[in-house]
Coordinates of C-alpha atoms (C1' of nucleotides) in Angstrom, one line a residue:
Chain M
M1 CA 49.9 117.2 144.2
A2 CA 50.4 116.4 147.8
T3 CA 53.9 116.8 149.2
P4 CA 55.6 113.5 149.7
D5 CA 55.3 111.6 152.9
R6 CA 58.4 109.4 152.2
P7 CA 61.6 111.2 153.1
G8 CA 63.6 110.3 150.0
F9 CA 60.9 111.6 147.7
A10 CA 61.4 115.2 148.8
L11 CA 64.7 115.9 147.0
P12 CA 63.6 115.0 143.4
L13 CA 60.2 116.6 144.0
L14 CA 61.8 119.8 145.3
L15 CA 64.2 120.0 142.4
L16 CA 61.3 119.6 139.9
A17 CA 59.2 122.1 141.8
G18 CA 62.1 124.6 141.8
F19 CA 62.5 124.2 138.1
R20 CA 58.7 124.6 137.6
A21 CA 58.6 127.6 139.8
L22 CA 61.3 129.3 137.7
I23 CA 59.7 128.2 134.4
D24 CA 56.2 129.3 135.5
D25 CA 57.5 132.7 136.5
L26 CA 59.5 133.0 133.3
H27 CA 56.5 132.4 131.1
A28 CA 54.2 134.6 133.1
E29 CA 56.7 137.4 132.5
L30 CA 57.2 136.5 128.9
A31 CA 53.5 136.6 128.3
R32 CA 53.5 140.1 129.8
H33 CA 55.9 141.0 127.0
G34 CA 53.9 139.6 124.2
H35 CA 55.3 136.1 124.1
T36 CA 52.1 134.4 125.0
E37 CA 52.6 131.3 122.8
L38 CA 56.1 130.5 123.9
R39 CA 56.2 127.1 125.7
P40 CA 58.8 125.9 128.2
A41 CA 60.4 123.6 125.6
H42 CA 60.7 126.4 123.1
G43 CA 63.3 128.3 125.1
F44 CA 65.5 125.3 125.1
V45 CA 65.1 125.1 121.3
L46 CA 65.9 128.7 120.7
Q47 CA 68.9 128.4 122.9
A48 CA 70.0 125.3 120.9
V49 CA 69.5 127.0 117.6
G50 CA 71.8 129.8 118.7
P51 CA 72.7 133.0 116.9
A52 CA 74.5 131.1 114.1
G53 CA 71.5 128.9 113.2
T54 CA 71.6 125.2 112.5
T55 CA 69.9 122.4 110.6
A56 CA 67.1 120.2 111.9
S57 CA 69.3 117.2 112.1
D58 CA 71.9 119.0 114.1
L59 CA 69.3 120.5 116.3
G60 CA 68.0 117.0 117.0
Q61 CA 71.4 115.9 118.1
R62 CA 71.9 118.9 120.3
L63 CA 68.6 118.4 122.0
G64 CA 68.9 114.6 122.2
V65 CA 65.9 113.9 120.0
S66 CA 65.4 112.5 116.6
K67 CA 65.7 114.7 113.5
Q68 CA 62.0 114.2 112.9
A69 CA 61.1 115.5 116.3
A70 CA 63.4 118.4 115.9
G71 CA 61.8 119.1 112.5
K72 CA 58.3 119.2 114.0
T73 CA 59.3 121.5 116.7
V74 CA 60.9 123.8 114.2
D75 CA 57.7 123.7 112.2
R76 CA 55.8 125.0 115.3
L77 CA 58.4 127.7 116.0
V78 CA 58.3 128.8 112.4
A79 CA 54.5 129.0 112.6
L80 CA 54.8 131.1 115.7
G81 CA 57.3 133.4 114.0
Y82 CA 60.3 132.6 116.2
L83 CA 62.3 130.7 113.6
E84 CA 62.7 130.7 109.8
R85 CA 64.0 128.1 107.3
V86 CA 66.3 129.2 104.5
D87 CA 67.9 127.1 101.8
D88 CA 71.6 126.5 102.3
P89 CA 73.2 127.8 99.1
A90 CA 76.1 125.5 99.6
D91 CA 74.1 122.3 100.0
A92 CA 70.7 121.9 98.4
R93 CA 69.7 119.1 100.9
R94 CA 70.1 121.3 103.9
K95 CA 67.7 123.9 105.2
L96 CA 69.2 126.3 107.7
V97 CA 67.1 127.1 110.7
R98 CA 67.6 130.6 111.9
M99 CA 66.1 132.8 114.6
T100 CA 63.9 135.6 113.5
A101 CA 63.9 139.0 115.2
R102 CA 61.1 137.7 117.3
G103 CA 63.1 134.7 118.2
H104 CA 66.0 136.8 119.3
D105 CA 63.7 138.9 121.3
G106 CA 62.2 135.9 123.0
L107 CA 65.5 134.4 123.9
H108 CA 67.0 137.7 125.1
R109 CA 63.9 138.3 127.2
S110 CA 64.2 134.9 128.7
A111 CA 67.8 135.5 129.6
L112 CA 66.8 138.8 131.3
V113 CA 64.0 137.2 133.2
F114 CA 66.1 134.3 134.4
D115 CA 68.8 136.7 135.6
E116 CA 66.2 138.6 137.5
L117 CA 64.7 135.4 139.0
R118 CA 68.1 134.3 140.1
D119 CA 68.6 137.7 141.7
R120 CA 65.3 137.2 143.5
W121 CA 66.3 133.8 144.8
A122 CA 69.6 135.4 145.9
A123 CA 67.7 138.1 147.7
T124 CA 65.8 135.5 149.7
L125 CA 68.3 132.8 150.2
G126 CA 71.5 134.8 149.9
A127 CA 73.8 134.8 146.9
D128 CA 76.1 132.2 148.4
R129 CA 73.3 129.7 148.9
V130 CA 72.2 130.1 145.3
A131 CA 75.7 129.6 144.1
A132 CA 76.1 126.6 146.4
I133 CA 73.0 125.0 144.9
E134 CA 74.4 125.5 141.4
D135 CA 77.8 124.2 142.4
D136 CA 76.3 121.1 144.2
L137 CA 74.1 120.3 141.2
R138 CA 77.0 120.7 138.8
R139 CA 78.8 118.1 140.8
M140 CA 75.9 115.7 140.9
V141 CA 74.6 115.8 137.3
P142 CA 76.3 113.9 134.6
A143 CA 77.3 116.1 131.6
D144 CA 75.0 114.4 129.2
V145 CA 71.9 114.9 131.3
F146 CA 70.9 118.0 129.4
R147 CA 68.5 116.3 127.1
L148 CA 65.0 117.1 125.9
D149 CA 63.4 113.8 125.2
V150 CA 60.0 113.8 126.9
P151 CA 57.9 110.9 125.9
G152 CA 55.9 110.2 129.1
W153 CA 58.5 112.3 131.0
F154 CA 62.1 112.0 130.2
G155 CA 63.4 109.0 128.5
G156 CA 61.6 106.4 126.6
Chain V
M1 CA 71.9 119.6 125.1
A2 CA 74.7 122.1 125.4
T3 CA 75.2 123.7 128.7
P4 CA 73.9 127.2 128.7
D5 CA 76.1 130.2 127.8
R6 CA 73.8 132.7 129.5
P7 CA 74.4 133.0 133.3
G8 CA 70.7 133.0 134.3
F9 CA 70.0 129.9 132.4
A10 CA 72.1 127.8 134.6
L11 CA 69.9 127.6 137.7
P12 CA 66.7 126.2 136.0
L13 CA 68.7 123.9 133.8
L14 CA 70.7 122.5 136.8
L15 CA 67.5 122.0 138.8
L16 CA 66.0 120.1 135.9
A17 CA 69.2 118.2 135.3
G18 CA 69.3 117.3 139.0
F19 CA 65.8 116.0 138.9
R20 CA 66.5 114.1 135.7
A21 CA 69.7 112.5 137.1
L22 CA 67.7 111.2 140.1
I23 CA 64.8 110.0 138.0
D24 CA 67.1 108.3 135.5
D25 CA 68.9 106.5 138.3
L26 CA 65.7 105.6 139.9
H27 CA 64.3 104.0 136.7
A28 CA 67.5 102.2 135.9
E29 CA 67.4 100.7 139.4
L30 CA 63.6 99.9 139.1
A31 CA 64.2 98.2 135.8
R32 CA 66.8 96.0 137.5
H33 CA 64.1 94.9 139.9
G34 CA 61.6 94.0 137.2
H35 CA 59.8 97.3 136.9
T36 CA 60.8 98.0 133.4
E37 CA 57.5 99.5 132.2
L38 CA 57.3 102.1 135.0
R39 CA 57.7 105.6 133.8
P40 CA 58.6 108.7 135.7
A41 CA 55.1 110.0 135.9
H42 CA 53.8 106.7 137.2
G43 CA 55.6 107.0 140.5
F44 CA 53.9 110.3 141.1
V45 CA 50.6 108.6 140.4
L46 CA 51.2 105.7 142.6
Q47 CA 52.2 108.1 145.3
A48 CA 49.0 110.1 144.8
V49 CA 46.8 107.0 144.9
G50 CA 48.3 106.1 148.2
P51 CA 47.6 103.0 150.4
A52 CA 43.9 103.9 150.9
G53 CA 43.1 104.2 147.2
T54 CA 41.1 107.0 145.5
T55 CA 38.8 107.7 142.6
A56 CA 39.9 109.0 139.2
S57 CA 38.4 112.4 139.8
D58 CA 40.1 112.8 143.2
L59 CA 43.3 111.6 141.6
G60 CA 43.0 114.3 139.0
Q61 CA 42.6 116.9 141.6
R62 CA 45.6 115.7 143.5
L63 CA 47.7 115.7 140.4
G64 CA 46.4 118.9 139.1
V65 CA 45.0 117.4 135.9
S66 CA 41.5 116.8 134.5
K67 CA 39.6 113.7 135.6
Q68 CA 39.8 112.4 132.1
A69 CA 43.6 112.6 132.0
A70 CA 43.7 110.9 135.4
G71 CA 41.4 108.2 134.1
K72 CA 43.6 107.6 131.1
T73 CA 46.7 107.3 133.3
V74 CA 44.9 104.9 135.6
D75 CA 44.0 102.8 132.5
R76 CA 47.6 102.5 131.6
L77 CA 48.7 101.6 135.2
V78 CA 45.9 99.0 135.3
A79 CA 47.1 97.5 132.0
L80 CA 50.6 97.3 133.5
G81 CA 49.3 95.7 136.7
Y82 CA 50.1 98.4 139.1
L83 CA 46.5 99.6 139.8
E84 CA 43.1 98.0 139.9
R85 CA 39.6 99.4 139.8
V86 CA 36.9 98.1 142.1
D87 CA 33.3 99.2 142.3
D88 CA 32.5 101.3 145.4
P89 CA 29.8 99.4 147.2
A90 CA 28.6 102.7 148.8
D91 CA 28.3 104.6 145.5
A92 CA 27.6 103.0 142.2
R93 CA 29.0 105.9 140.3
R94 CA 32.4 105.6 141.8
K95 CA 35.2 103.2 141.0
L96 CA 37.9 103.0 143.5
V97 CA 41.4 103.0 142.3
R98 CA 43.7 100.8 144.4
M99 CA 47.3 99.7 144.2
T100 CA 47.9 96.1 143.5
A101 CA 50.7 94.1 145.2
R102 CA 52.9 95.0 142.2
G103 CA 51.9 98.7 142.7
H104 CA 52.9 98.6 146.3
D105 CA 56.2 96.9 145.4
G106 CA 57.0 99.6 142.8
L107 CA 56.2 102.4 145.2
H108 CA 58.1 100.8 148.0
R109 CA 61.1 100.1 145.8
S110 CA 61.0 103.7 144.6
A111 CA 61.1 105.0 148.1
L112 CA 64.1 102.7 148.9
V113 CA 66.0 103.9 145.8
F114 CA 65.3 107.5 146.4
D115 CA 66.5 107.2 150.0
E116 CA 69.7 105.5 148.7
L117 CA 70.2 108.2 146.1
R118 CA 69.8 110.9 148.7
D119 CA 72.4 109.1 150.8
R120 CA 74.7 109.0 147.7
W121 CA 74.3 112.8 147.3
A122 CA 75.0 113.3 150.9
A123 CA 78.1 111.2 150.7
T124 CA 79.4 113.4 147.9
L125 CA 78.2 116.8 148.9
G126 CA 77.8 116.3 152.7
A127 CA 74.5 115.7 154.4
D128 CA 74.3 119.4 155.4
R129 CA 74.5 120.6 151.8
V130 CA 71.7 118.2 150.7
A131 CA 69.5 119.3 153.6
A132 CA 70.3 123.0 152.7
I133 CA 69.2 122.4 149.1
E134 CA 66.0 121.0 150.3
D135 CA 65.4 123.8 152.8
D136 CA 66.2 126.4 150.2
L137 CA 63.9 124.9 147.6
R138 CA 61.2 124.6 150.1
R139 CA 61.5 128.3 150.8
M140 CA 61.4 129.2 147.1
V141 CA 58.6 126.9 145.7
P142 CA 55.0 127.9 146.2
A143 CA 53.0 125.1 147.8
D144 CA 50.8 124.5 144.8
V145 CA 53.7 123.9 142.4
F146 CA 53.4 120.1 142.8
R147 CA 51.4 119.5 139.7
L148 CA 51.6 117.0 137.0
D149 CA 50.2 118.7 133.9
V150 CA 52.7 118.2 131.1
P151 CA 51.2 119.3 127.8
G152 CA 54.3 120.4 125.9
W153 CA 56.1 120.7 129.2
F154 CA 54.3 122.0 132.3
G155 CA 51.3 124.2 131.9
G156 CA 49.1 124.6 129.0
Chain R
dG1 C1' 8.0 110.5 146.2
dT2 C1' 9.7 112.8 142.8
dA3 C1' 12.0 116.6 140.1
dG4 C1' 16.4 118.9 139.6
dG5 C1' 21.0 119.7 140.3
dA6 C1' 25.6 118.0 141.4
dT7 C1' 29.0 114.3 140.8
dA8 C1' 31.6 110.1 138.6
dG9 C1' 33.1 107.9 134.8
dT10 C1' 33.6 107.6 129.9
dC11 C1' 33.8 108.7 124.8
dA12 C1' 35.4 111.6 121.1
dA13 C1' 38.2 115.0 119.0
dC14 C1' 42.1 117.4 119.3
dG15 C1' 47.1 119.5 120.4
dT16 C1' 51.8 118.8 121.5
dG17 C1' 55.9 116.3 121.9
dG18 C1' 58.1 112.0 121.2
dT19 C1' 59.3 107.4 118.3
dT20 C1' 60.5 104.3 114.1
dG21 C1' 60.6 103.1 109.3
dA22 C1' 60.6 104.4 104.6
dC23 C1' 61.7 107.3 100.8
dG24 C1' 63.6 110.8 97.3
dA25 C1' 67.0 114.2 96.3
dA26 C1' 71.5 115.8 96.8
dA27 C1' 76.3 115.4 98.1
dT28 C1' 80.5 112.7 98.5
dG29 C1' 84.2 109.5 97.7
dG30 C1' 86.4 105.4 95.6
Chain K
dC1 C1' 80.2 106.9 87.3
dC2 C1' 78.2 104.5 90.7
dA3 C1' 77.6 103.3 95.7
dT4 C1' 77.0 105.2 100.0
dT5 C1' 75.8 108.7 103.1
dT6 C1' 73.2 112.6 104.6
dC7 C1' 69.1 115.8 104.9
dG8 C1' 64.5 116.6 104.9
dT9 C1' 59.9 114.8 105.0
dC10 C1' 55.9 111.7 105.2
dA11 C1' 53.2 108.3 107.7
dA12 C1' 51.9 105.7 111.4
dC13 C1' 52.1 105.3 116.1
dC14 C1' 52.4 106.2 121.4
dA15 C1' 52.1 109.0 125.8
dC16 C1' 50.1 112.7 128.0
dG17 C1' 47.4 116.6 128.3
dT18 C1' 42.9 119.4 127.0
dT19 C1' 37.6 120.5 126.3
dG20 C1' 32.9 119.3 125.5
dA21 C1' 29.2 116.1 125.7
dC22 C1' 26.8 112.3 127.6
dT23 C1' 24.9 108.7 130.9
dA24 C1' 24.2 106.9 135.4
dT25 C1' 23.9 107.7 140.0
dC26 C1' 23.3 110.2 144.2
dC27 C1' 21.4 113.9 147.0
dT28 C1' 18.4 117.5 148.3
dA29 C1' 14.4 120.2 148.4
dC30 C1' 9.8 120.6 147.7

DNA sequence: GTAGGATAGTCAACGTGGTTGACGAAATGG
DNA sequence: CCATTTCGTCAACCACGTTGACTATCCTAC
């Protein structure tokens, strides 16, 4: 896509491009370590599942999507071997969603790569600039903007 | 979505959140001006069509997606009244894609809102910080990262 | 002038990620 | 004990992307 010719377009486009650059690098690196099927959204999901596990409904709430959408995503991650479903002994309605060993590995690897990418940015821009970007963004983004609903791009 | 507990996760998440915050504000404002059906991706498409118009194939190349995907998106924008297709008098194979008056209005309005949002960021963070973010990101993003392929989030 | 190859647009099938509505089974609380 | 709530799932649908195949048109080379 061509870079924008209108001045105001630059900021959102650059934020998106920065995100994409990191995500593209992450997944290139993950693929090198055997995680070829992991998609960008999956990392968010693994992160949201967490070490303790959750249910599909709860996962949906954390990700800001419906329980049905969360369930489908869990299906895919289960098929890929990153998650597993186990019956909740305390409540027969619930099915706990837990990370498998592969899931833990993928999430751990992602964290390592992100740390390394941040270091790379710091090496180019300076650690203070990277920290400044993070601080500035934290001031500008509302707390509830960490959502994952992407029907036709974010919100709909 | 919960904020990340791993340090390296913060940067990509904040970049995405910053983008989302701007986009959400943009579309709230666009809706207030009658553009309720315009989705985030549509602005990119209108931008890519440009004042001169294009063809679907060319649009696909500009957006980094297949000509079929570009054609479908054009279909939707045509249905919404933002684009129109006209036969190319010089080449019977081609169908020029052009912005309608509504399309121009939407794009123009987007530019105004983005400028205003950038001013708002500058008012909070300082104009120098905003400019620094843009400069830093320009240094870190490869030129070809402005793409629009979003099958399961960016790249696939 | 015509044969052959490249290009533009479209159709079909499919994958992924989202939505709503409906429904059965299990838990919970008056 | 029954009414309500909650959890998971099914079904239909939409937005956005993919590849492969096909037609129509244009261009070029013989």
